[in-house]
Amino acid sequence: MKGLVPVGNEGSEADASPTSATSEGTEDERKARQATQMRPGGQVVVFPSKTAGSSSSYVPPPPPTPQQIAAGRRRFVRFLVGVSALLSLAPYVPWGTFLSESVSAGKGYVKQQVTVDNLTEYGAAAGRKVNVNDLTTFPPNSHWVITYPGSGDLTLDTQNRDTFVKYELIRLPSELGGDAKDATAFVAFSKVCVHLWCSPNYKPDQPDNPNENGYVPNKPKHEQYECPCHGSIYNVPEGKAVDGPASLQAPPTNAIPVLTLSADSNGFLSIEKPVWDVNHNGVLGYGRYVQQ
């Protein structure tokens, strides 16, 4: 019968549409490929399609000329020369003053009586004010840790782990004047090594027997302030590095900073207000000049 569409062909027109869409999609992809250009060096440049009624088109930038490349290289060389010049000036920068001001900023550096940190290992000296006349509590060739500047609270000071406020107070061996009943019998070294800021310790004795642990050939029995990290050794009472990496550093970075000590009429030891520069007490973590 005319005008009737066979049932089996009902979807034929609808089926044609996806085919057409697929064809259009393929055409779009082809156009996109045509609008894509590979420049030298692998850079991909996509040219946008013209829109109806528009005459604009994308023009890729030209590659750099040899003159532009040469100019860029000259700028880079000048940059390297500038950096090298700055680095060459680094040794002449007053780092000591900078570090001194940084470390001392905000700290209450005033004259202060010397009090030993309250550690049980110090026995009778723990938490005590140091008196130069007391050779029993503070015998020659002994050492203790002190805190400066102190907070006024002995417990807080003892618990403070900031090595930049810690010092090793040493009563010198008898042969170095440790029997004297005045401030000259003592020295107080910073607990910050001038090499890499580890914490040195005083080693008062050395075994006489070469077979004992800790024996080092040709090493004095006394007069050693030693850093356990890298082996820097400072002599006593000067505080100048005589061995290890700190001894290889140029002055003033080869001597440990110190505190200036005094004793009153009753024999109590005090710390005078320091002058934190390389010509006086030194710069913590940096060093000082040792008077010859």
mmCIF file with all atom_site columns, N, CA and C in Angstrom, residues 126-185:
data_model
loop_
_atom_site.group_PDB
_atom_site.id
_atom_site.type_symbol
_atom_site.label_atom_id
_atom_site.label_alt_id
_atom_site.label_comp_id
_atom_site.label_asym_id
_atom_site.label_entity_id
_atom_site.label_seq_id
_atom_site.pdbx_PDB_ins_code
_atom_site.Cartn_x
_atom_site.Cartn_y
_atom_site.Cartn_z
_atom_site.occupancy
_atom_site.B_iso_or_equiv
_atom_site.pdbx_formal_charge
_atom_site.auth_seq_id
_atom_site.auth_comp_id
_atom_site.auth_asym_id
_atom_site.auth_atom_id
_atom_site.pdbx_PDB_model_num
ATOM 1   N N  . ALA A 1 126 ? 76.644  22.077 93.263 1.00 0.00 ? 126 ALA A N  1
ATOM 2   C CA . ALA A 1 126 ? 75.407  22.250 92.509 1.00 0.00 ? 126 ALA A CA 1
ATOM 3   C C  . ALA A 1 126 ? 74.553  23.376 93.082 1.00 0.00 ? 126 ALA A C  1
ATOM 4   N N  . GLY A 1 127 ? 74.207  24.325 92.240 1.00 0.00 ? 127 GLY A N  1
ATOM 5   C CA . GLY A 1 127 ? 73.335  25.425 92.645 1.00 0.00 ? 127 GLY A CA 1
ATOM 6   C C  . GLY A 1 127 ? 73.984  26.445 93.558 1.00 0.00 ? 127 GLY A C  1
ATOM 7   N N  . ARG A 1 128 ? 75.298  26.357 93.762 1.00 0.00 ? 128 ARG A N  1
ATOM 8   C CA . ARG A 1 128 ? 75.986  27.246 94.701 1.00 0.00 ? 128 ARG A CA 1
ATOM 9   C C  . ARG A 1 128 ? 76.601  28.445 93.986 1.00 0.00 ? 128 ARG A C  1
ATOM 10  N N  . LYS A 1 129 ? 76.662  29.574 94.723 1.00 0.00 ? 129 LYS A N  1
ATOM 11  C CA . LYS A 1 129 ? 77.435  30.716 94.251 1.00 0.00 ? 129 LYS A CA 1
ATOM 12  C C  . LYS A 1 129 ? 78.919  30.389 94.431 1.00 0.00 ? 129 LYS A C  1
ATOM 13  N N  . VAL A 1 130 ? 79.720  30.721 93.430 1.00 0.00 ? 130 VAL A N  1
ATOM 14  C CA . VAL A 1 130 ? 81.131  30.344 93.442 1.00 0.00 ? 130 VAL A CA 1
ATOM 15  C C  . VAL A 1 130 ? 81.935  31.337 94.272 1.00 0.00 ? 130 VAL A C  1
ATOM 16  N N  . ASN A 1 131 ? 82.714  30.783 95.224 1.00 0.00 ? 131 ASN A N  1
ATOM 17  C CA . ASN A 1 131 ? 83.597  31.611 96.042 1.00 0.00 ? 131 ASN A CA 1
ATOM 18  C C  . ASN A 1 131 ? 85.040  31.169 95.795 1.00 0.00 ? 131 ASN A C  1
ATOM 19  N N  . VAL A 1 132 ? 85.881  32.110 95.448 1.00 0.00 ? 132 VAL A N  1
ATOM 20  C CA . VAL A 1 132 ? 87.262  31.777 95.078 1.00 0.00 ? 132 VAL A CA 1
ATOM 21  C C  . VAL A 1 132 ? 88.059  31.240 96.267 1.00 0.00 ? 132 VAL A C  1
ATOM 22  N N  . ASN A 1 133 ? 87.606  31.521 97.494 1.00 0.00 ? 133 ASN A N  1
ATOM 23  C CA . ASN A 1 133 ? 88.319  31.065 98.691 1.00 0.00 ? 133 ASN A CA 1
ATOM 24  C C  . ASN A 1 133 ? 87.990  29.623 99.060 1.00 0.00 ? 133 ASN A C  1
ATOM 25  N N  . ASP A 1 134 ? 86.937  29.076 98.450 1.00 0.00 ? 134 ASP A N  1
ATOM 26  C CA . ASP A 1 134 ? 86.485  27.722 98.805 1.00 0.00 ? 134 ASP A CA 1
ATOM 27  C C  . ASP A 1 134 ? 87.157  26.696 97.883 1.00 0.00 ? 134 ASP A C  1
ATOM 28  N N  . LEU A 1 135 ? 88.276  26.168 98.333 1.00 0.00 ? 135 LEU A N  1
ATOM 29  C CA . LEU A 1 135 ? 89.013  25.191 97.529 1.00 0.00 ? 135 LEU A CA 1
ATOM 30  C C  . LEU A 1 135 ? 88.481  23.779 97.719 1.00 0.00 ? 135 LEU A C  1
ATOM 31  N N  . THR A 1 136 ? 87.546  23.612 98.642 1.00 0.00 ? 136 THR A N  1
ATOM 32  C CA . THR A 1 136 ? 86.955  22.285 98.869 1.00 0.00 ? 136 THR A CA 1
ATOM 33  C C  . THR A 1 136 ? 85.784  22.055 97.926 1.00 0.00 ? 136 THR A C  1
ATOM 34  N N  . THR A 1 137 ? 84.866  23.011 97.890 1.00 0.00 ? 137 THR A N  1
ATOM 35  C CA . THR A 1 137 ? 83.702  22.888 96.993 1.00 0.00 ? 137 THR A CA 1
ATOM 36  C C  . THR A 1 137 ? 84.093  23.139 95.543 1.00 0.00 ? 137 THR A C  1
ATOM 37  N N  . PHE A 1 138 ? 85.066  24.027 95.368 1.00 0.00 ? 138 PHE A N  1
ATOM 38  C CA . PHE A 1 138 ? 85.507  24.392 94.017 1.00 0.00 ? 138 PHE A CA 1
ATOM 39  C C  . PHE A 1 138 ? 87.018  24.168 93.906 1.00 0.00 ? 138 PHE A C  1
ATOM 40  N N  . PRO A 1 139 ? 87.445  22.904 93.841 1.00 0.00 ? 139 PRO A N  1
ATOM 41  C CA . PRO A 1 139 ? 88.881  22.596 93.847 1.00 0.00 ? 139 PRO A CA 1
ATOM 42  C C  . PRO A 1 139 ? 89.523  22.869 92.483 1.00 0.00 ? 139 PRO A C  1
ATOM 43  N N  . PRO A 1 140 ? 90.845  23.010 92.462 1.00 0.00 ? 140 PRO A N  1
ATOM 44  C CA . PRO A 1 140 ? 91.550  23.191 91.190 1.00 0.00 ? 140 PRO A CA 1
ATOM 45  C C  . PRO A 1 140 ? 91.307  22.018 90.244 1.00 0.00 ? 140 PRO A C  1
ATOM 46  N N  . ASN A 1 141 ? 91.401  22.311 88.968 1.00 0.00 ? 141 ASN A N  1
ATOM 47  C CA . ASN A 1 141 ? 91.215  21.324 87.902 1.00 0.00 ? 141 ASN A CA 1
ATOM 48  C C  . ASN A 1 141 ? 89.820  20.702 87.931 1.00 0.00 ? 141 ASN A C  1
ATOM 49  N N  . SER A 1 142 ? 88.823  21.546 88.185 1.00 0.00 ? 142 SER A N  1
ATOM 50  C CA . SER A 1 142 ? 87.423  21.119 88.186 1.00 0.00 ? 142 SER A CA 1
ATOM 51  C C  . SER A 1 142 ? 86.638  22.019 87.241 1.00 0.00 ? 142 SER A C  1
ATOM 52  N N  . HIS A 1 143 ? 85.444  21.594 86.914 1.00 0.00 ? 143 HIS A N  1
ATOM 53  C CA . HIS A 1 143 ? 84.657  22.366 85.939 1.00 0.00 ? 143 HIS A CA 1
ATOM 54  C C  . HIS A 1 143 ? 83.176  22.186 86.191 1.00 0.00 ? 143 HIS A C  1
ATOM 55  N N  . TRP A 1 144 ? 82.385  23.217 85.819 1.00 0.00 ? 144 TRP A N  1
ATOM 56  C CA . TRP A 1 144 ? 80.943  23.232 86.003 1.00 0.00 ? 144 TRP A CA 1
ATOM 57  C C  . TRP A 1 144 ? 80.319  24.049 84.870 1.00 0.00 ? 144 TRP A C  1
ATOM 58  N N  . VAL A 1 145 ? 79.044  23.824 84.604 1.00 0.00 ? 145 VAL A N  1
ATOM 59  C CA . VAL A 1 145 ? 78.323  24.627 83.613 1.00 0.00 ? 145 VAL A CA 1
ATOM 60  C C  . VAL A 1 145 ? 77.582  25.747 84.338 1.00 0.00 ? 145 VAL A C  1
ATOM 61  N N  . ILE A 1 146 ? 77.666  26.948 83.783 1.00 0.00 ? 146 ILE A N  1
ATOM 62  C CA . ILE A 1 146 ? 76.945  28.099 84.321 1.00 0.00 ? 146 ILE A CA 1
ATOM 63  C C  . ILE A 1 146 ? 76.107  28.717 83.217 1.00 0.00 ? 146 ILE A C  1
ATOM 64  N N  . THR A 1 147 ? 75.105  29.508 83.615 1.00 0.00 ? 147 THR A N  1
ATOM 65  C CA . THR A 1 147 ? 74.198  30.142 82.655 1.00 0.00 ? 147 THR A CA 1
ATOM 66  C C  . THR A 1 147 ? 74.353  31.654 82.735 1.00 0.00 ? 147 THR A C  1
ATOM 67  N N  . TYR A 1 148 ? 74.561  32.269 81.586 1.00 0.00 ? 148 TYR A N  1
ATOM 68  C CA . TYR A 1 148 ? 74.658  33.736 81.523 1.00 0.00 ? 148 TYR A CA 1
ATOM 69  C C  . TYR A 1 148 ? 74.121  34.237 80.179 1.00 0.00 ? 148 TYR A C  1
ATOM 70  N N  . PRO A 1 149 ? 73.221  35.227 80.198 1.00 0.00 ? 149 PRO A N  1
ATOM 71  C CA . PRO A 1 149 ? 72.649  35.839 81.395 1.00 0.00 ? 149 PRO A CA 1
ATOM 72  C C  . PRO A 1 149 ? 71.602  34.940 82.033 1.00 0.00 ? 149 PRO A C  1
ATOM 73  N N  . GLY A 1 150 ? 71.529  34.984 83.350 1.00 0.00 ? 150 GLY A N  1
ATOM 74  C CA . GLY A 1 150 ? 70.552  34.169 84.063 1.00 0.00 ? 150 GLY A CA 1
ATOM 75  C C  . GLY A 1 150 ? 69.192  34.834 84.123 1.00 0.00 ? 150 GLY A C  1
ATOM 76  N N  . SER A 1 151 ? 68.192  34.014 84.390 1.00 0.00 ? 151 SER A N  1
ATOM 77  C CA . SER A 1 151 ? 66.821  34.528 84.478 1.00 0.00 ? 151 SER A CA 1
ATOM 78  C C  . SER A 1 151 ? 66.452  34.928 85.895 1.00 0.00 ? 151 SER A C  1
ATOM 79  N N  . GLY A 1 152 ? 67.283  34.546 86.860 1.00 0.00 ? 152 GLY A N  1
ATOM 80  C CA . GLY A 1 152 ? 66.940  34.762 88.260 1.00 0.00 ? 152 GLY A CA 1
ATOM 81  C C  . GLY A 1 152 ? 66.292  33.552 88.883 1.00 0.00 ? 152 GLY A C  1
ATOM 82  N N  . ASP A 1 153 ? 65.926  32.586 88.065 1.00 0.00 ? 153 ASP A N  1
ATOM 83  C CA . ASP A 1 153 ? 65.336  31.334 88.542 1.00 0.00 ? 153 ASP A CA 1
ATOM 84  C C  . ASP A 1 153 ? 66.330  30.215 88.250 1.00 0.00 ? 153 ASP A C  1
ATOM 85  N N  . LEU A 1 154 ? 66.949  29.675 89.288 1.00 0.00 ? 154 LEU A N  1
ATOM 86  C CA . LEU A 1 154 ? 67.996  28.668 89.104 1.00 0.00 ? 154 LEU A CA 1
ATOM 87  C C  . LEU A 1 154 ? 67.473  27.423 88.404 1.00 0.00 ? 154 LEU A C  1
ATOM 88  N N  . THR A 1 155 ? 66.233  27.023 88.707 1.00 0.00 ? 155 THR A N  1
ATOM 89  C CA . THR A 1 155 ? 65.666  25.831 88.068 1.00 0.00 ? 155 THR A CA 1
ATOM 90  C C  . THR A 1 155 ? 65.505  26.040 86.568 1.00 0.00 ? 155 THR A C  1
ATOM 91  N N  . LEU A 1 156 ? 64.962  27.199 86.188 1.00 0.00 ? 156 LEU A N  1
ATOM 92  C CA . LEU A 1 156 ? 64.784  27.487 84.761 1.00 0.00 ? 156 LEU A CA 1
ATOM 93  C C  . LEU A 1 156 ? 66.133  27.586 84.060 1.00 0.00 ? 156 LEU A C  1
ATOM 94  N N  . ASP A 1 157 ? 67.097  28.213 84.722 1.00 0.00 ? 157 ASP A N  1
ATOM 95  C CA . ASP A 1 157 ? 68.419  28.338 84.110 1.00 0.00 ? 157 ASP A CA 1
ATOM 96  C C  . ASP A 1 157 ? 69.063  26.973 83.900 1.00 0.00 ? 157 ASP A C  1
ATOM 97  N N  . THR A 1 158 ? 68.933  26.100 84.876 1.00 0.00 ? 158 THR A N  1
ATOM 98  C CA . THR A 1 158 ? 69.520  24.764 84.769 1.00 0.00 ? 158 THR A CA 1
ATOM 99  C C  . THR A 1 158 ? 68.870  23.970 83.645 1.00 0.00 ? 158 THR A C  1
ATOM 100 N N  . GLN A 1 159 ? 67.567  24.143 83.470 1.00 0.00 ? 159 GLN A N  1
ATOM 101 C CA . GLN A 1 159 ? 66.841  23.389 82.444 1.00 0.00 ? 159 GLN A CA 1
ATOM 102 C C  . GLN A 1 159 ? 66.992  23.996 81.051 1.00 0.00 ? 159 GLN A C  1
ATOM 103 N N  . ASN A 1 160 ? 67.508  25.211 80.977 1.00 0.00 ? 160 ASN A N  1
ATOM 104 C CA . ASN A 1 160 ? 67.689  25.882 79.689 1.00 0.00 ? 160 ASN A CA 1
ATOM 105 C C  . ASN A 1 160 ? 68.739  25.135 78.869 1.00 0.00 ? 160 ASN A C  1
ATOM 106 N N  . ARG A 1 161 ? 68.382  24.695 77.677 1.00 0.00 ? 161 ARG A N  1
ATOM 107 C CA . ARG A 1 161 ? 69.296  23.936 76.818 1.00 0.00 ? 161 ARG A CA 1
ATOM 108 C C  . ARG A 1 161 ? 69.915  24.779 75.708 1.00 0.00 ? 161 ARG A C  1
ATOM 109 N N  . ASP A 1 162 ? 69.720  26.085 75.771 1.00 0.00 ? 162 ASP A N  1
ATOM 110 C CA . ASP A 1 162 ? 70.308  26.975 74.762 1.00 0.00 ? 162 ASP A CA 1
ATOM 111 C C  . ASP A 1 162 ? 71.791  27.134 75.045 1.00 0.00 ? 162 ASP A C  1
ATOM 112 N N  . THR A 1 163 ? 72.634  26.534 74.204 1.00 0.00 ? 163 THR A N  1
ATOM 113 C CA . THR A 1 163 ? 74.080  26.572 74.454 1.00 0.00 ? 163 THR A CA 1
ATOM 114 C C  . THR A 1 163 ? 74.665  27.978 74.302 1.00 0.00 ? 163 THR A C  1
ATOM 115 N N  . PHE A 1 164 ? 73.928  28.888 73.687 1.00 0.00 ? 164 PHE A N  1
ATOM 116 C CA . PHE A 1 164 ? 74.432  30.257 73.550 1.00 0.00 ? 164 PHE A CA 1
ATOM 117 C C  . PHE A 1 164 ? 74.360  31.035 74.865 1.00 0.00 ? 164 PHE A C  1
ATOM 118 N N  . VAL A 1 165 ? 73.754  30.471 75.886 1.00 0.00 ? 165 VAL A N  1
ATOM 119 C CA . VAL A 1 165 ? 73.772  31.100 77.214 1.00 0.00 ? 165 VAL A CA 1
ATOM 120 C C  . VAL A 1 165 ? 74.488  30.202 78.224 1.00 0.00 ? 165 VAL A C  1
ATOM 121 N N  . LYS A 1 166 ? 75.191  29.189 77.731 1.00 0.00 ? 166 LYS A N  1
ATOM 122 C CA . LYS A 1 166 ? 75.901  28.258 78.604 1.00 0.00 ? 166 LYS A CA 1
ATOM 123 C C  . LYS A 1 166 ? 77.416  28.448 78.466 1.00 0.00 ? 166 LYS A C  1
ATOM 124 N N  . TYR A 1 167 ? 78.097  28.327 79.609 1.00 0.00 ? 167 TYR A N  1
ATOM 125 C CA . TYR A 1 167 ? 79.549  28.484 79.647 1.00 0.00 ? 167 TYR A CA 1
ATOM 126 C C  . TYR A 1 167 ? 80.144  27.408 80.549 1.00 0.00 ? 167 TYR A C  1
ATOM 127 N N  . GLU A 1 168 ? 81.351  26.997 80.212 1.00 0.00 ? 168 GLU A N  1
ATOM 128 C CA . GLU A 1 168 ? 82.081  26.028 81.028 1.00 0.00 ? 168 GLU A CA 1
ATOM 129 C C  . GLU A 1 168 ? 83.009  26.805 81.960 1.00 0.00 ? 168 GLU A C  1
ATOM 130 N N  . LEU A 1 169 ? 82.671  26.784 83.243 1.00 0.00 ? 169 LEU A N  1
ATOM 131 C CA . LEU A 1 169 ? 83.514  27.441 84.242 1.00 0.00 ? 169 LEU A CA 1
ATOM 132 C C  . LEU A 1 169 ? 84.562  26.432 84.702 1.00 0.00 ? 169 LEU A C  1
ATOM 133 N N  . ILE A 1 170 ? 85.830  26.800 84.548 1.00 0.00 ? 170 ILE A N  1
ATOM 134 C CA . ILE A 1 170 ? 86.938  25.895 84.869 1.00 0.00 ? 170 ILE A CA 1
ATOM 135 C C  . ILE A 1 170 ? 87.803  26.537 85.951 1.00 0.00 ? 170 ILE A C  1
ATOM 136 N N  . ARG A 1 171 ? 88.010  25.805 87.035 1.00 0.00 ? 171 ARG A N  1
ATOM 137 C CA . ARG A 1 171 ? 89.062  26.231 87.962 1.00 0.00 ? 171 ARG A CA 1
ATOM 138 C C  . ARG A 1 171 ? 90.335  25.538 87.488 1.00 0.00 ? 171 ARG A C  1
ATOM 139 N N  . LEU A 1 172 ? 91.305  26.323 87.143 1.00 0.00 ? 172 LEU A N  1
ATOM 140 C CA . LEU A 1 172 ? 92.500  25.826 86.469 1.00 0.00 ? 172 LEU A CA 1
ATOM 141 C C  . LEU A 1 172 ? 93.248  24.801 87.309 1.00 0.00 ? 172 LEU A C  1
ATOM 142 N N  . PRO A 1 173 ? 94.026  23.940 86.664 1.00 0.00 ? 173 PRO A N  1
ATOM 143 C CA . PRO A 1 173 ? 94.918  23.043 87.403 1.00 0.00 ? 173 PRO A CA 1
ATOM 144 C C  . PRO A 1 173 ? 95.893  23.866 88.250 1.00 0.00 ? 173 PRO A C  1
ATOM 145 N N  . SER A 1 174 ? 96.385  23.251 89.301 1.00 0.00 ? 174 SER A N  1
ATOM 146 C CA . SER A 1 174 ? 97.300  23.963 90.207 1.00 0.00 ? 174 SER A CA 1
ATOM 147 C C  . SER A 1 174 ? 98.493  24.534 89.463 1.00 0.00 ? 174 SER A C  1
ATOM 148 N N  . GLU A 1 175 ? 99.036  23.777 88.514 1.00 0.00 ? 175 GLU A N  1
ATOM 149 C CA . GLU A 1 175 ? 100.217 24.244 87.789 1.00 0.00 ? 175 GLU A CA 1
ATOM 150 C C  . GLU A 1 175 ? 99.914  25.428 86.881 1.00 0.00 ? 175 GLU A C  1
ATOM 151 N N  . LEU A 1 176 ? 98.635  25.718 86.668 1.00 0.00 ? 176 LEU A N  1
ATOM 152 C CA . LEU A 1 176 ? 98.247  26.880 85.865 1.00 0.00 ? 176 LEU A CA 1
ATOM 153 C C  . LEU A 1 176 ? 97.666  28.000 86.721 1.00 0.00 ? 176 LEU A C  1
ATOM 154 N N  . GLY A 1 177 ? 97.782  27.868 88.035 1.00 0.00 ? 177 GLY A N  1
ATOM 155 C CA . GLY A 1 177 ? 97.323  28.946 88.920 1.00 0.00 ? 177 GLY A CA 1
ATOM 156 C C  . GLY A 1 177 ? 95.987  28.693 89.562 1.00 0.00 ? 177 GLY A C  1
ATOM 157 N N  . GLY A 1 178 ? 95.495  27.465 89.520 1.00 0.00 ? 178 GLY A N  1
ATOM 158 C CA . GLY A 1 178 ? 94.178  27.178 90.083 1.00 0.00 ? 178 GLY A CA 1
ATOM 159 C C  . GLY A 1 178 ? 94.095  27.266 91.592 1.00 0.00 ? 178 GLY A C  1
ATOM 160 N N  . ASP A 1 179 ? 95.233  27.337 92.292 1.00 0.00 ? 179 ASP A N  1
ATOM 161 C CA . ASP A 1 179 ? 95.216  27.457 93.755 1.00 0.00 ? 179 ASP A CA 1
ATOM 162 C C  . ASP A 1 179 ? 95.024  28.900 94.216 1.00 0.00 ? 179 ASP A C  1
ATOM 163 N N  . ALA A 1 180 ? 95.148  29.831 93.294 1.00 0.00 ? 180 ALA A N  1
ATOM 164 C CA . ALA A 1 180 ? 95.012  31.239 93.678 1.00 0.00 ? 180 ALA A CA 1
ATOM 165 C C  . ALA A 1 180 ? 93.590  31.529 94.150 1.00 0.00 ? 180 ALA A C  1
ATOM 166 N N  . LYS A 1 181 ? 93.496  32.404 95.152 1.00 0.00 ? 181 LYS A N  1
ATOM 167 C CA . LYS A 1 181 ? 92.188  32.743 95.703 1.00 0.00 ? 181 LYS A CA 1
ATOM 168 C C  . LYS A 1 181 ? 91.727  34.084 95.139 1.00 0.00 ? 181 LYS A C  1
ATOM 169 N N  . ASP A 1 182 ? 91.653  34.109 93.834 1.00 0.00 ? 182 ASP A N  1
ATOM 170 C CA . ASP A 1 182 ? 91.139  35.287 93.134 1.00 0.00 ? 182 ASP A CA 1
ATOM 171 C C  . ASP A 1 182 ? 90.574  34.838 91.782 1.00 0.00 ? 182 ASP A C  1
ATOM 172 N N  . ALA A 1 183 ? 90.109  35.793 91.008 1.00 0.00 ? 183 ALA A N  1
ATOM 173 C CA . ALA A 1 183 ? 89.430  35.463 89.752 1.00 0.00 ? 183 ALA A CA 1
ATOM 174 C C  . ALA A 1 183 ? 90.358  34.857 88.720 1.00 0.00 ? 183 ALA A C  1
ATOM 175 N N  . THR A 1 184 ? 91.673  35.058 88.861 1.00 0.00 ? 184 THR A N  1
ATOM 176 C CA . THR A 1 184 ? 92.609  34.512 87.873 1.00 0.00 ? 184 THR A CA 1
ATOM 177 C C  . THR A 1 184 ? 92.664  32.985 87.913 1.00 0.00 ? 184 THR A C  1
ATOM 178 N N  . ALA A 1 185 ? 92.133  32.385 88.979 1.00 0.00 ? 185 ALA A N  1
ATOM 179 C CA . ALA A 1 185 ? 92.131  30.927 89.090 1.00 0.00 ? 185 ALA A CA 1
ATOM 180 C C  . ALA A 1 185 ? 91.055  30.292 88.213 1.00 0.00 ? 185 ALA A C  1
#
